[in-house]
GROMACS .gro file of C-alpha atoms in nm:
model
  500
    1MET     CA    1  -1.113   1.816  -6.592
    2ILE     CA    2  -1.394   1.560  -6.595
    3SER     CA    3  -1.143   1.289  -6.525
    4ASN     CA    4  -1.010   1.475  -6.220
    5ASP     CA    5  -1.363   1.523  -6.089
    6ARG     CA    6  -1.426   1.152  -6.125
    7PHE     CA    7  -1.111   1.075  -5.926
    8ILE     CA    8  -1.218   1.320  -5.653
    9ILE     CA    9  -1.567   1.170  -5.632
   10ARG     CA   10  -1.423   0.819  -5.630
   11GLY     CA   11  -1.184   0.917  -5.350
   12ASP     CA   12  -1.469   1.063  -5.144
   13ILE     CA   13  -1.672   0.744  -5.190
   14MET     CA   14  -1.380   0.526  -5.079
   15ALA     CA   15  -1.319   0.749  -4.775
   16ALA     CA   16  -1.687   0.729  -4.680
   17LEU     CA   17  -1.680   0.352  -4.728
   18GLY     CA   18  -1.377   0.326  -4.499
   19ASP     CA   19  -1.557   0.533  -4.234
   20VAL     CA   20  -1.860   0.304  -4.258
   21TYR     CA   21  -1.651  -0.009  -4.206
   22ARG     CA   22  -1.461   0.145  -3.915
   23LEU     CA   23  -1.786   0.247  -3.746
   24ALA     CA   24  -1.933  -0.098  -3.811
   25GLY     CA   25  -1.633  -0.248  -3.634
   26LEU     CA   26  -1.674  -0.006  -3.343
   27ARG     CA   27  -2.039  -0.103  -3.309
   28THR     CA   28  -1.922  -0.456  -3.230
   29ASP     CA   29  -1.590  -0.396  -3.054
   30ASP     CA   30  -1.646  -0.076  -2.856
   31ALA     CA   31  -1.788  -0.141  -2.508
   32ALA     CA   32  -1.965   0.197  -2.492
   33TRP     CA   33  -2.153   0.135  -2.816
   34ARG     CA   34  -2.241  -0.222  -2.718
   35LEU     CA   35  -2.371  -0.104  -2.381
   36LEU     CA   36  -2.595   0.160  -2.537
   37ARG     CA   37  -2.740  -0.103  -2.775
   38THR     CA   38  -2.841  -0.348  -2.500
   39ASP     CA   39  -3.204  -0.379  -2.395
   40HIS     CA   40  -3.113  -0.310  -2.032
   41ALA     CA   41  -2.894  -0.006  -2.105
   42PRO     CA   42  -3.107   0.223  -1.880
   43VAL     CA   43  -3.072  -0.024  -1.592
   44ILE     CA   44  -2.696  -0.069  -1.637
   45LEU     CA   45  -2.627   0.303  -1.674
   46GLY     CA   46  -2.864   0.398  -1.394
   47LEU     CA   47  -2.725   0.152  -1.139
   48LEU     CA   48  -2.356   0.189  -1.224
   49GLY     CA   49  -2.390   0.566  -1.252
   50ARG     CA   50  -2.546   0.572  -0.906
   51HIS     CA   51  -2.277   0.368  -0.734
   52PHE     CA   52  -1.975   0.499  -0.928
   53THR     CA   53  -2.037   0.873  -0.916
   54HIS     CA   54  -1.776   1.114  -1.056
   55GLY     CA   55  -1.468   0.973  -0.881
   56ALA     CA   56  -1.552   0.621  -0.999
   57ARG     CA   57  -1.351   0.460  -0.722
   58PRO     CA   58  -1.343   0.078  -0.726
   59LEU     CA   59  -1.586  -0.093  -0.490
   60PRO     CA   60  -1.534  -0.427  -0.314
   61ALA     CA   61  -1.727  -0.690  -0.505
   62PRO     CA   62  -1.943  -0.805  -0.206
   63GLU     CA   63  -2.038  -0.444  -0.133
   64LEU     CA   64  -2.144  -0.381  -0.494
   65PHE     CA   65  -2.340  -0.710  -0.500
   66ALA     CA   66  -2.537  -0.604  -0.191
   67LEU     CA   67  -2.608  -0.256  -0.330
   68LEU     CA   68  -2.728  -0.398  -0.661
   69ASP     CA   69  -2.947  -0.661  -0.491
   70ALA     CA   70  -3.133  -0.383  -0.307
   71ASP     CA   71  -3.170  -0.180  -0.628
   72LEU     CA   72  -3.289  -0.481  -0.829
   73GLU     CA   73  -3.550  -0.567  -0.568
   74GLU     CA   74  -3.689  -0.215  -0.590
   75LEU     CA   75  -3.693  -0.226  -0.971
   76ARG     CA   76  -3.874  -0.562  -0.969
   77ASP     CA   77  -4.139  -0.413  -0.741
   78ASN     CA   78  -4.195  -0.148  -1.009
   79GLY     CA   79  -4.246  -0.398  -1.291
   80TRP     CA   80  -3.895  -0.449  -1.432
   81ASP     CA   81  -3.807  -0.802  -1.544
   82LEU     CA   82  -3.466  -0.855  -1.383
   83PRO     CA   83  -3.441  -1.221  -1.277
   84GLN     CA   84  -3.070  -1.240  -1.186
   85THR     CA   85  -2.893  -1.137  -0.867
   86GLY     CA   86  -2.642  -0.856  -0.831
   87ARG     CA   87  -2.359  -1.109  -0.846
   88GLY     CA   88  -2.501  -1.261  -1.165
   89TYR     CA   89  -2.538  -0.928  -1.342
   90CYS     CA   90  -2.187  -0.820  -1.236
   91ALA     CA   91  -2.042  -1.141  -1.379
   92ALA     CA   92  -2.224  -1.076  -1.708
   93TRP     CA   93  -2.110  -0.713  -1.716
   94VAL     CA   94  -1.749  -0.820  -1.661
   95ARG     CA   95  -1.777  -1.064  -1.954
   96ASP     CA   96  -1.933  -0.794  -2.173
   97GLY     CA   97  -1.658  -0.545  -2.091
   98PHE     CA   98  -1.877  -0.307  -1.888
   99LEU     CA   99  -1.704  -0.374  -1.554
  100LEU     CA  100  -1.339  -0.435  -1.478
  101ARG     CA  101  -1.236  -0.684  -1.209
  102ARG     CA  102  -0.918  -0.605  -1.016
  103SER     CA  103  -0.743  -0.773  -0.727
  104SER     CA  104  -0.598  -0.585  -0.431
  105SER     CA  105  -0.256  -0.640  -0.279
  106THR     CA  106  -0.389  -0.544   0.066
  107ALA     CA  107  -0.726  -0.724   0.070
  108ARG     CA  108  -0.844  -1.073  -0.021
  109GLU     CA  109  -1.163  -0.960  -0.192
  110GLU     CA  110  -1.187  -0.845  -0.552
  111PHE     CA  111  -1.274  -0.491  -0.656
  112LEU     CA  112  -1.500  -0.386  -0.943
  113GLU     CA  113  -1.496  -0.060  -1.137
  114PRO     CA  114  -1.643   0.073  -1.464
  115THR     CA  115  -1.441   0.026  -1.780
  116GLU     CA  116  -1.343   0.307  -2.011
  117GLY     CA  117  -1.637   0.224  -2.237
  118THR     CA  118  -1.888   0.233  -1.951
  119LEU     CA  119  -1.765   0.575  -1.838
  120ALA     CA  120  -1.792   0.700  -2.196
  121ALA     CA  121  -2.151   0.572  -2.214
  122LEU     CA  122  -2.230   0.739  -1.880
  123ASP     CA  123  -2.088   1.069  -2.006
  124PHE     CA  124  -2.294   1.038  -2.325
  125ALA     CA  125  -2.613   0.969  -2.132
  126GLY     CA  126  -2.536   1.254  -1.893
  127ALA     CA  127  -2.491   1.493  -2.186
  128LEU     CA  128  -2.832   1.385  -2.319
  129GLN     CA  129  -2.993   1.449  -1.980
  130ALA     CA  130  -2.828   1.788  -1.924
  131PRO     CA  131  -2.717   1.922  -2.263
  132ILE     CA  132  -2.524   2.248  -2.302
  133ARG     CA  133  -2.781   2.473  -2.468
  134ALA     CA  134  -2.551   2.762  -2.562
  135VAL     CA  135  -2.188   2.853  -2.622
  136THR     CA  136  -2.083   2.990  -2.284
  137GLU     CA  137  -1.833   3.268  -2.220
  138SER     CA  138  -1.640   3.048  -1.975
  139ARG     CA  139  -1.586   2.779  -2.240
  140LEU     CA  140  -1.460   3.040  -2.488
  141THR     CA  141  -1.232   3.183  -2.217
  142THR     CA  142  -1.090   2.836  -2.147
  143LEU     CA  143  -1.024   2.775  -2.518
  144ALA     CA  144  -0.859   3.115  -2.562
  145SER     CA  145  -0.642   3.062  -2.253
  146GLN     CA  146  -0.528   2.718  -2.369
  147LEU     CA  147  -0.452   2.844  -2.721
  148SER     CA  148  -0.255   3.136  -2.583
  149ALA     CA  149  -0.055   2.907  -2.353
  150LEU     CA  150   0.016   2.664  -2.640
  151ALA     CA  151   0.133   2.945  -2.869
  152ARG     CA  152   0.356   3.084  -2.595
  153ASP     CA  153   0.509   2.756  -2.478
  154SER     CA  154   0.576   2.626  -2.832
  155ASP     CA  155   0.733   2.950  -2.960
  156PRO     CA  156   1.105   2.892  -3.038
  157SER     CA  157   1.178   3.263  -3.089
  158ALA     CA  158   1.321   3.441  -2.787
  159GLN     CA  159   1.234   3.780  -2.936
  160SER     CA  160   0.863   3.708  -2.984
  161ARG     CA  161   0.847   3.538  -2.643
  162LEU     CA  162   0.998   3.847  -2.483
  163ALA     CA  163   0.751   4.071  -2.665
  164ARG     CA  164   0.461   3.854  -2.546
  165LEU     CA  165   0.586   3.864  -2.185
  166GLN     CA  166   0.620   4.242  -2.201
  167VAL     CA  167   0.259   4.268  -2.319
  168GLU     CA  168   0.149   4.043  -2.032
  169ARG     CA  169   0.353   4.249  -1.785
  170ALA     CA  170   0.194   4.571  -1.910
  171ALA     CA  171  -0.150   4.414  -1.867
  172LEU     CA  172  -0.057   4.305  -1.512
  173ASP     CA  173   0.067   4.656  -1.431
  174ARG     CA  174  -0.266   4.801  -1.545
  175GLN     CA  175  -0.455   4.548  -1.332
  176ILE     CA  176  -0.239   4.628  -1.027
  177ALA     CA  177  -0.301   5.000  -1.075
  178ALA     CA  178  -0.676   4.940  -1.107
  179VAL     CA  179  -0.684   4.733  -0.787
  180GLU     CA  180  -0.480   4.993  -0.598
  181SER     CA  181  -0.725   5.263  -0.706
  182GLY     CA  182  -1.023   5.045  -0.616
  183ASP     CA  183  -1.157   5.054  -0.970
  184PHE     CA  184  -1.178   4.688  -1.073
  185PRO     CA  185  -1.466   4.461  -1.182
  186VAL     CA  186  -1.583   4.179  -0.956
  187LEU     CA  187  -1.717   3.872  -1.132
  188GLY     CA  188  -2.039   3.756  -0.980
  189GLY     CA  189  -2.391   3.646  -1.045
  190GLU     CA  190  -2.472   3.427  -1.341
  191ARG     CA  191  -2.129   3.465  -1.507
  192ALA     CA  192  -1.944   3.341  -1.197
  193LEU     CA  193  -2.193   3.057  -1.156
  194GLU     CA  194  -2.141   2.964  -1.521
  195ARG     CA  195  -1.765   2.939  -1.473
  196GLY     CA  196  -1.809   2.725  -1.165
  197ARG     CA  197  -2.032   2.484  -1.354
  198GLU     CA  198  -1.782   2.474  -1.639
  199ILE     CA  199  -1.511   2.373  -1.391
  200LEU     CA  200  -1.731   2.092  -1.258
  201ALA     CA  201  -1.805   1.979  -1.615
  202LEU     CA  202  -1.432   1.956  -1.685
  203ALA     CA  203  -1.375   1.771  -1.356
  204SER     CA  204  -1.644   1.516  -1.445
  205GLU     CA  205  -1.431   1.409  -1.744
  206VAL     CA  206  -1.133   1.317  -1.523
  207PRO     CA  207  -1.260   0.964  -1.430
  208SER     CA  208  -1.291   0.877  -1.800
  209ASP     CA  209  -0.937   1.007  -1.854
  210PHE     CA  210  -0.807   0.789  -1.571
  211ALA     CA  211  -0.991   0.486  -1.711
  212ARG     CA  212  -0.834   0.544  -2.053
  213VAL     CA  213  -0.489   0.569  -1.893
  214GLN     CA  214  -0.541   0.242  -1.702
  215SER     CA  215  -0.664   0.074  -2.021
  216ALA     CA  216  -0.356   0.203  -2.205
  217PHE     CA  217  -0.128   0.065  -1.931
  218ASP     CA  218  -0.297  -0.277  -1.946
  219GLU     CA  219  -0.274  -0.289  -2.325
  220LEU     CA  220   0.091  -0.180  -2.317
  221ASN     CA  221   0.171  -0.448  -2.057
  222ARG     CA  222   0.015  -0.719  -2.277
  223SER     CA  223   0.195  -0.584  -2.583
  224LEU     CA  224   0.534  -0.581  -2.409
  225ARG     CA  225   0.491  -0.938  -2.284
  226ALA     CA  226   0.389  -1.052  -2.632
  227ARG     CA  227   0.696  -0.885  -2.784
  228ILE     CA  228   0.920  -1.053  -2.526
  229LEU     CA  229   0.773  -1.395  -2.608
  230ASP     CA  230   0.790  -1.341  -2.985
  231ASP     CA  231   1.154  -1.228  -2.975
  232GLU     CA  232   1.360  -1.545  -3.004
  233SER     CA  233   1.690  -1.383  -2.901
  234ASP     CA  234   1.795  -1.364  -2.537
  235ARG     CA  235   1.865  -0.991  -2.556
  236GLY     CA  236   1.609  -0.847  -2.794
  237ASP     CA  237   1.520  -0.480  -2.784
  238THR     CA  238   1.232  -0.512  -2.538
  239LEU     CA  239   1.394  -0.784  -2.330
  240GLY     CA  240   1.725  -0.599  -2.319
  241ASP     CA  241   1.559  -0.276  -2.207
  242VAL     CA  242   1.388  -0.453  -1.917
  243PHE     CA  243   1.713  -0.629  -1.817
  244ARG     CA  244   1.886  -0.288  -1.815
  245GLY     CA  245   1.622  -0.156  -1.574
  246VAL     CA  246   1.430   0.060  -1.821
  247ASP     CA  247   1.070   0.114  -1.706
  248LEU     CA  248   0.898   0.078  -2.043
  249ILE     CA  249   0.551   0.144  -1.901
  250ALA     CA  250   0.647   0.464  -1.718
  251ASP     CA  251   0.854   0.578  -2.020
  252SER     CA  252   0.565   0.528  -2.263
  253GLU     CA  253   0.364   0.822  -2.393
  254ALA     CA  254   0.075   0.744  -2.156
  255GLY     CA  255   0.318   0.692  -1.866
  256ARG     CA  256   0.498   1.023  -1.918
  257SER     CA  257   0.171   1.212  -1.955
  258PHE     CA  258   0.027   1.059  -1.637
  259SER     CA  259   0.351   1.108  -1.440
  260ALA     CA  260   0.343   1.479  -1.523
  261PHE     CA  261  -0.016   1.500  -1.395
  262TYR     CA  262   0.066   1.292  -1.087
  263ASP     CA  263   0.368   1.507  -0.996
  264THR     CA  264   0.157   1.820  -1.035
  265ILE     CA  265  -0.134   1.699  -0.824
  266LEU     CA  266   0.102   1.585  -0.544
  267ASP     CA  267   0.306   1.906  -0.541
  268PRO     CA  268   0.235   2.057  -0.195
  269ALA     CA  269   0.246   2.415  -0.320
  270ARG     CA  270   0.012   2.346  -0.612
  271ALA     CA  271  -0.224   2.138  -0.395
  272ALA     CA  272  -0.238   2.416  -0.135
  273GLN     CA  273  -0.306   2.668  -0.411
  274ILE     CA  274  -0.595   2.460  -0.548
  275ASP     CA  275  -0.738   2.400  -0.200
  276ASP     CA  276  -0.723   2.771  -0.115
  277ALA     CA  277  -0.892   2.856  -0.445
  278ILE     CA  278  -1.173   2.606  -0.377
  279THR     CA  279  -1.227   2.748  -0.028
  280ALA     CA  280  -1.232   3.102  -0.165
  281VAL     CA  281  -1.482   3.014  -0.438
  282LEU     CA  282  -1.717   2.841  -0.195
  283ASP     CA  283  -1.709   3.147   0.031
  284ARG     CA  284  -1.826   3.376  -0.251
  285PRO     CA  285  -2.194   3.481  -0.253
  286PHE     CA  286  -2.263   3.321  -0.592
  287ALA     CA  287  -2.163   2.978  -0.451
  288ALA     CA  288  -2.492   2.974  -0.261
  289GLU     CA  289  -2.660   2.904  -0.597
  290PHE     CA  290  -2.475   2.571  -0.628
  291THR     CA  291  -2.679   2.261  -0.555
  292GLY     CA  292  -2.577   2.046  -0.260
  293GLU     CA  293  -2.424   1.789  -0.497
  294GLN     CA  294  -2.225   2.056  -0.683
  295HIS     CA  295  -2.105   2.200  -0.353
  296ARG     CA  296  -1.981   1.861  -0.233
  297ARG     CA  297  -1.815   1.783  -0.566
  298LEU     CA  298  -1.626   2.111  -0.567
  299ARG     CA  299  -1.527   2.072  -0.201
  300GLY     CA  300  -1.390   1.721  -0.264
  301LEU     CA  301  -1.242   1.794  -0.607
  302LEU     CA  302  -0.878   1.787  -0.500
  303THR     CA  303  -0.919   1.484  -0.273
  304ASP     CA  304  -1.102   1.285  -0.542
  305MET     CA  305  -0.830   1.358  -0.797
  306GLU     CA  306  -0.553   1.269  -0.551
  307VAL     CA  307  -0.718   0.936  -0.461
  308ALA     CA  308  -0.793   0.844  -0.823
  309ALA     CA  309  -0.443   0.944  -0.935
  310GLY     CA  310  -0.295   0.735  -0.654
  311GLU     CA  311  -0.490   0.430  -0.770
  312VAL     CA  312  -0.373   0.473  -1.131
  313HIS     CA  313  -0.014   0.524  -1.012
  314ALA     CA  314  -0.039   0.204  -0.807
  315VAL     CA  315  -0.158   0.016  -1.118
  316MET     CA  316   0.130   0.156  -1.325
  317THR     CA  317   0.384   0.067  -1.054
  318SER     CA  318   0.238  -0.282  -1.010
  319LEU     CA  319   0.249  -0.354  -1.384
  320SER     CA  320   0.607  -0.227  -1.412
  321ARG     CA  321   0.716  -0.438  -1.114
  322SER     CA  322   0.536  -0.745  -1.252
  323LEU     CA  323   0.698  -0.704  -1.595
  324ARG     CA  324   1.042  -0.664  -1.440
  325HIS     CA  325   0.992  -0.979  -1.228
  326PHE     CA  326   0.862  -1.165  -1.535
  327VAL     CA  327   1.195  -1.097  -1.707
  328GLN     CA  328   1.444  -1.112  -1.421
  329SER     CA  329   1.303  -1.440  -1.286
  330ARG     CA  330   1.332  -1.578  -1.642
  331ALA     CA  331   0.968  -1.685  -1.627
  332TYR     CA  332   0.942  -1.560  -1.983
  333GLU     CA  333   1.148  -1.862  -2.095
  334GLU     CA  334   0.879  -2.103  -1.971
  335HIS     CA  335   0.604  -1.897  -2.134
  336ARG     CA  336   0.804  -1.880  -2.457
  337ARG     CA  337   0.847  -2.259  -2.455
  338ILE     CA  338   0.473  -2.311  -2.394
  339GLN     CA  339   0.394  -2.072  -2.680
  340GLN     CA  340   0.630  -2.263  -2.910
  341LEU     CA  341   0.464  -2.594  -2.818
  342ILE     CA  342   0.116  -2.451  -2.879
  343ARG     CA  343   0.216  -2.313  -3.218
  344SER     CA  344   0.384  -2.642  -3.310
  345THR     CA  345   0.069  -2.831  -3.211
  346GLN     CA  346  -0.146  -2.595  -3.417
  347GLN     CA  347   0.082  -2.642  -3.717
  348GLN     CA  348   0.062  -3.020  -3.686
  349ALA     CA  349  -0.316  -2.997  -3.648
  350ARG     CA  350  -0.339  -2.800  -3.974
  351THR     CA  351  -0.130  -3.068  -4.146
  352VAL     CA  352  -0.345  -3.352  -4.009
  353ALA     CA  353  -0.663  -3.165  -4.103
  354THR     CA  354  -0.585  -3.222  -4.470
  355VAL     CA  355  -0.612  -3.602  -4.431
  356ARG     CA  356  -0.833  -3.647  -4.125
  357ARG     CA  357  -1.166  -3.499  -4.021
  358PRO     CA  358  -1.230  -3.401  -3.658
  359PHE     CA  359  -1.497  -3.669  -3.610
  360ASP     CA  360  -1.305  -3.959  -3.769
  361VAL     CA  361  -1.274  -4.271  -3.551
  362LEU     CA  362  -0.908  -4.336  -3.466
  363ASP     CA  363  -0.749  -4.675  -3.408
  364LEU     CA  364  -0.629  -4.557  -3.071
  365GLU     CA  365  -0.753  -4.642  -2.724
  366LEU     CA  366  -0.706  -4.377  -2.458
  367VAL     CA  367  -0.719  -4.483  -2.094
  368ARG     CA  368  -0.810  -4.194  -1.870
  369VAL     CA  369  -0.690  -4.246  -1.515
  370GLY     CA  370  -0.783  -4.016  -1.230
  371MET     CA  371  -0.725  -4.049  -0.860
  372ALA     CA  372  -0.698  -3.832  -0.553
  373ILE     CA  373  -0.358  -3.856  -0.386
  374GLU     CA  374  -0.354  -3.762  -0.018
  375SER     CA  375  -0.109  -3.815   0.265
  376VAL     CA  376  -0.211  -4.058   0.540
  377SER     CA  377  -0.095  -3.805   0.797
  378ALA     CA  378  -0.356  -3.563   0.667
  379LEU     CA  379  -0.642  -3.798   0.761
  380ARG     CA  380  -0.825  -3.729   1.087
  381LEU     CA  381  -1.033  -4.000   1.257
  382HIS     CA  382  -1.368  -3.903   1.401
  383ASP     CA  383  -1.413  -3.976   1.772
  384PRO     CA  384  -1.786  -3.989   1.866
  385ALA     CA  385  -1.691  -3.921   2.228
  386ASP     CA  386  -1.596  -3.567   2.129
  387ASP     CA  387  -1.964  -3.487   2.077
  388ARG     CA  388  -2.072  -3.623   2.417
  389VAL     CA  389  -2.180  -3.362   2.673
  390THR     CA  390  -2.029  -3.443   3.013
  391ASP     CA  391  -2.106  -3.122   3.202
  392GLU     CA  392  -2.433  -3.087   3.386
  393VAL     CA  393  -2.680  -2.872   3.199
  394VAL     CA  394  -2.780  -2.569   3.405
  395VAL     CA  395  -3.124  -2.427   3.336
  396HIS     CA  396  -3.152  -2.052   3.388
  397PRO     CA  397  -3.498  -1.906   3.436
  398ALA     CA  398  -3.608  -1.644   3.187
  399GLY     CA  399  -3.579  -1.288   3.313
  400HIS     CA  400  -3.756  -0.964   3.226
  401ALA     CA  401  -3.589  -0.732   2.973
  402ASP     CA  402  -3.588  -0.360   3.051
  403LEU     CA  403  -3.569  -0.161   2.726
  404GLU     CA  404  -3.414   0.141   2.896
  405SER     CA  405  -3.149  -0.076   3.062
  406LEU     CA  406  -3.064  -0.236   2.730
  407ARG     CA  407  -3.037   0.107   2.569
  408GLN     CA  408  -2.804   0.221   2.847
  409LEU     CA  409  -2.583  -0.087   2.802
  410ILE     CA  410  -2.555  -0.012   2.431
  411ARG     CA  411  -2.462   0.351   2.501
  412GLU     CA  412  -2.184   0.236   2.733
  413SER     CA  413  -2.020   0.034   2.455
  414GLU     CA  414  -2.117   0.222   2.136
  415ILE     CA  415  -2.112   0.585   2.024
  416ASP     CA  416  -2.467   0.713   1.983
  417PHE     CA  417  -2.433   0.857   1.632
  418ASP     CA  418  -2.810   0.902   1.599
  419GLU     CA  419  -2.811   1.137   1.898
  420LEU     CA  420  -2.507   1.328   1.770
  421THR     CA  421  -2.652   1.363   1.420
  422GLY     CA  422  -2.975   1.497   1.566
  423ASN     CA  423  -2.781   1.744   1.782
  424ILE     CA  424  -2.588   1.871   1.478
  425ALA     CA  425  -2.907   1.907   1.272
  426ALA     CA  426  -3.079   2.096   1.553
  427THR     CA  427  -2.783   2.333   1.594
  428LEU     CA  428  -2.767   2.398   1.217
  429THR     CA  429  -3.140   2.471   1.214
  430GLN     CA  430  -3.101   2.716   1.500
  431ARG     CA  431  -2.776   2.888   1.396
  432GLY     CA  432  -2.747   2.831   1.020
  433GLN     CA  433  -2.388   2.709   1.057
  434ALA     CA  434  -2.213   2.518   1.331
  435SER     CA  435  -1.876   2.391   1.444
  436ILE     CA  436  -1.810   2.114   1.698
  437ALA     CA  437  -1.788   2.371   1.978
  438ASP     CA  438  -2.121   2.525   1.871
  439VAL     CA  439  -2.290   2.184   1.889
  440LEU     CA  440  -2.149   2.117   2.237
  441VAL     CA  441  -2.271   2.455   2.362
  442GLU     CA  442  -2.627   2.363   2.266
  443HIS     CA  443  -2.600   1.991   2.344
  444PRO     CA  444  -2.331   1.886   2.598
  445ALA     CA  445  -2.149   1.555   2.553
  446THR     CA  446  -2.372   1.296   2.719
  447GLN     CA  447  -2.122   1.016   2.655
  448GLY     CA  448  -1.813   1.208   2.754
  449LEU     CA  449  -1.510   1.150   2.536
  450ALA     CA  450  -1.710   0.912   2.315
  451SER     CA  451  -1.934   1.202   2.210
  452ILE     CA  452  -1.627   1.410   2.119
  453VAL     CA  453  -1.488   1.127   1.907
  454GLY     CA  454  -1.825   1.082   1.738
  455LEU     CA  455  -1.849   1.454   1.653
  456LEU     CA  456  -1.499   1.446   1.501
  457VAL     CA  457  -1.597   1.145   1.289
  458LEU     CA  458  -1.915   1.317   1.168
  459ALA     CA  459  -1.720   1.636   1.096
  460GLY     CA  460  -1.489   1.437   0.871
  461ARG     CA  461  -1.787   1.283   0.689
  462HIS     CA  462  -2.025   1.579   0.662
  463GLY     CA  463  -1.807   1.885   0.707
  464HIS     CA  464  -1.476   2.043   0.621
  465ARG     CA  465  -1.183   2.185   0.807
  466VAL     CA  466  -1.149   2.566   0.824
  467ASP     CA  467  -0.882   2.799   0.954
  468GLY     CA  468  -0.833   2.836   1.329
  469THR     CA  469  -0.879   2.625   1.639
  470GLU     CA  470  -1.139   2.600   1.916
  471ARG     CA  471  -1.152   2.465   2.270
  472ILE     CA  472  -1.412   2.205   2.357
  473GLY     CA  473  -1.496   2.045   2.690
  474TRP     CA  474  -1.675   1.748   2.842
  475THR     CA  475  -1.729   1.572   3.174
  476SER     CA  476  -1.560   1.235   3.225
  477GLN     CA  477  -1.723   0.933   3.390
  478ALA     CA  478  -1.536   1.022   3.709
  479GLY     CA  479  -1.705   1.363   3.712
  480LEU     CA  480  -1.392   1.557   3.612
  481THR     CA  481  -1.411   1.840   3.360
  482ARG     CA  482  -1.182   1.790   3.061
  483SER     CA  483  -1.099   2.021   2.770
  484VAL     CA  484  -0.887   2.009   2.458
  485VAL     CA  485  -0.796   2.238   2.166
  486ILE     CA  486  -0.886   2.098   1.821
  487HIS     CA  487  -0.875   2.220   1.463
  488ARG     CA  488  -1.195   2.399   1.376
  489HIS     CA  489  -1.440   2.203   1.156
  490GLN     CA  490  -1.754   2.344   0.995
  491PHE     CA  491  -2.051   2.112   0.933
  492ASP     CA  492  -2.212   2.120   0.586
  493PRO     CA  493  -2.574   2.241   0.623
  494THR     CA  494  -2.661   2.092   0.280
  495ALA     CA  495  -2.561   1.735   0.372
  496PRO     CA  496  -2.871   1.509   0.349
  497GLU     CA  497  -2.771   1.326   0.668
  498LEU     CA  498  -2.783   1.652   0.867
  499GLN     CA  499  -3.130   1.759   0.762
  500PRO     CA  500  -3.385   1.781   1.047
   0.00000   0.00000   0.00000
């Protein structure tokens, strides 16, 4: 008995030792852990969390550089020692694995986005700032619902499945009878608000999930290419599958899981169902307790997931197409040959290392020759006469600038968004809610059709489409009255840009 106890204790010690070594490796290799250990972790998390909120969509590199430069200037004014520019810090964060650099097939500029580790660190910091203080009913309901669905969907017995469905049907019949009699509970108040916040908490984890999927696709792509290069036969397992048209990335575990999500989110019926549910929830009285940020996140939940899923799907498709071209163009043969030469050189270097040291003087003279080879036809001679001014210089006297005239010229060529934003804010202050037609009733279109276009643009930015249509009118430059029927849009009274 003592001997068995010793074996158990020894096994526990070895297991603990293994955990310690694994965690020590994570402390060095995991980007999230390394980020949290840096001296500037608050700066990195604060700035990246500000510019990659929730959806974590990639930003063009020049745009992110400009945003960070403005933030860094403000931090320096408050005593922070941050000597580099936004570009410099982004380059360092890419090297450290905190940012991921991607190219775009439709634009020349690069895009930057947080890595999986950075999103994990942001989630960790967010949980520290707003911890869940208690076990909520909504979380327990979600767990119970998922467990029930798993037990039902994995049950191989038709008899028990039928019994479960009959129980569910009986429960539905009781609910239908209660609704028909008017005796049914309505969830509201703090419990409804709690469930809404739980939904937003679950939605905030989606960007990290997408980042993990992209990381899995990248790792799988590298692994498949390495297997193709290491397989010396012309029709190895991996190489043969690609030649036969098998999409190994889409058929992987991560690919199948993401494809199921992508098909679900793009299903028109399911998308309409989710959109209707979001609209219904936001129309409930308890939704007034949501903050402006929570309201906007819930309103854009479906759109954010569709956009993010589309970006991940584009990455998966691009990697699959690139791998297929890598094989079908037989480019892998050149890479395989280069790999063989490198390994042969390394083997010879190990052999030479036994008899020669790296700093030994060799009886060999190397002549390095370098030259620039250019075509004569590419040369262009400079003609000084091209810079000579032959036209008579006309001197125009300085005139007097009229500020009102300049403002009128600008209004004739540009939409006055400041005026339109002020009109919307004034209408919201007066009425509480406003559509485009409501704004035009209080403030007619001073720029004609341009004002209508500007209101539609602002409705897309700071509002949402609702059921129904409305007729709006304006006066053209020729003095004719025009009108058109448009889809009804409701402006968001909580939008910061529409505050008086």
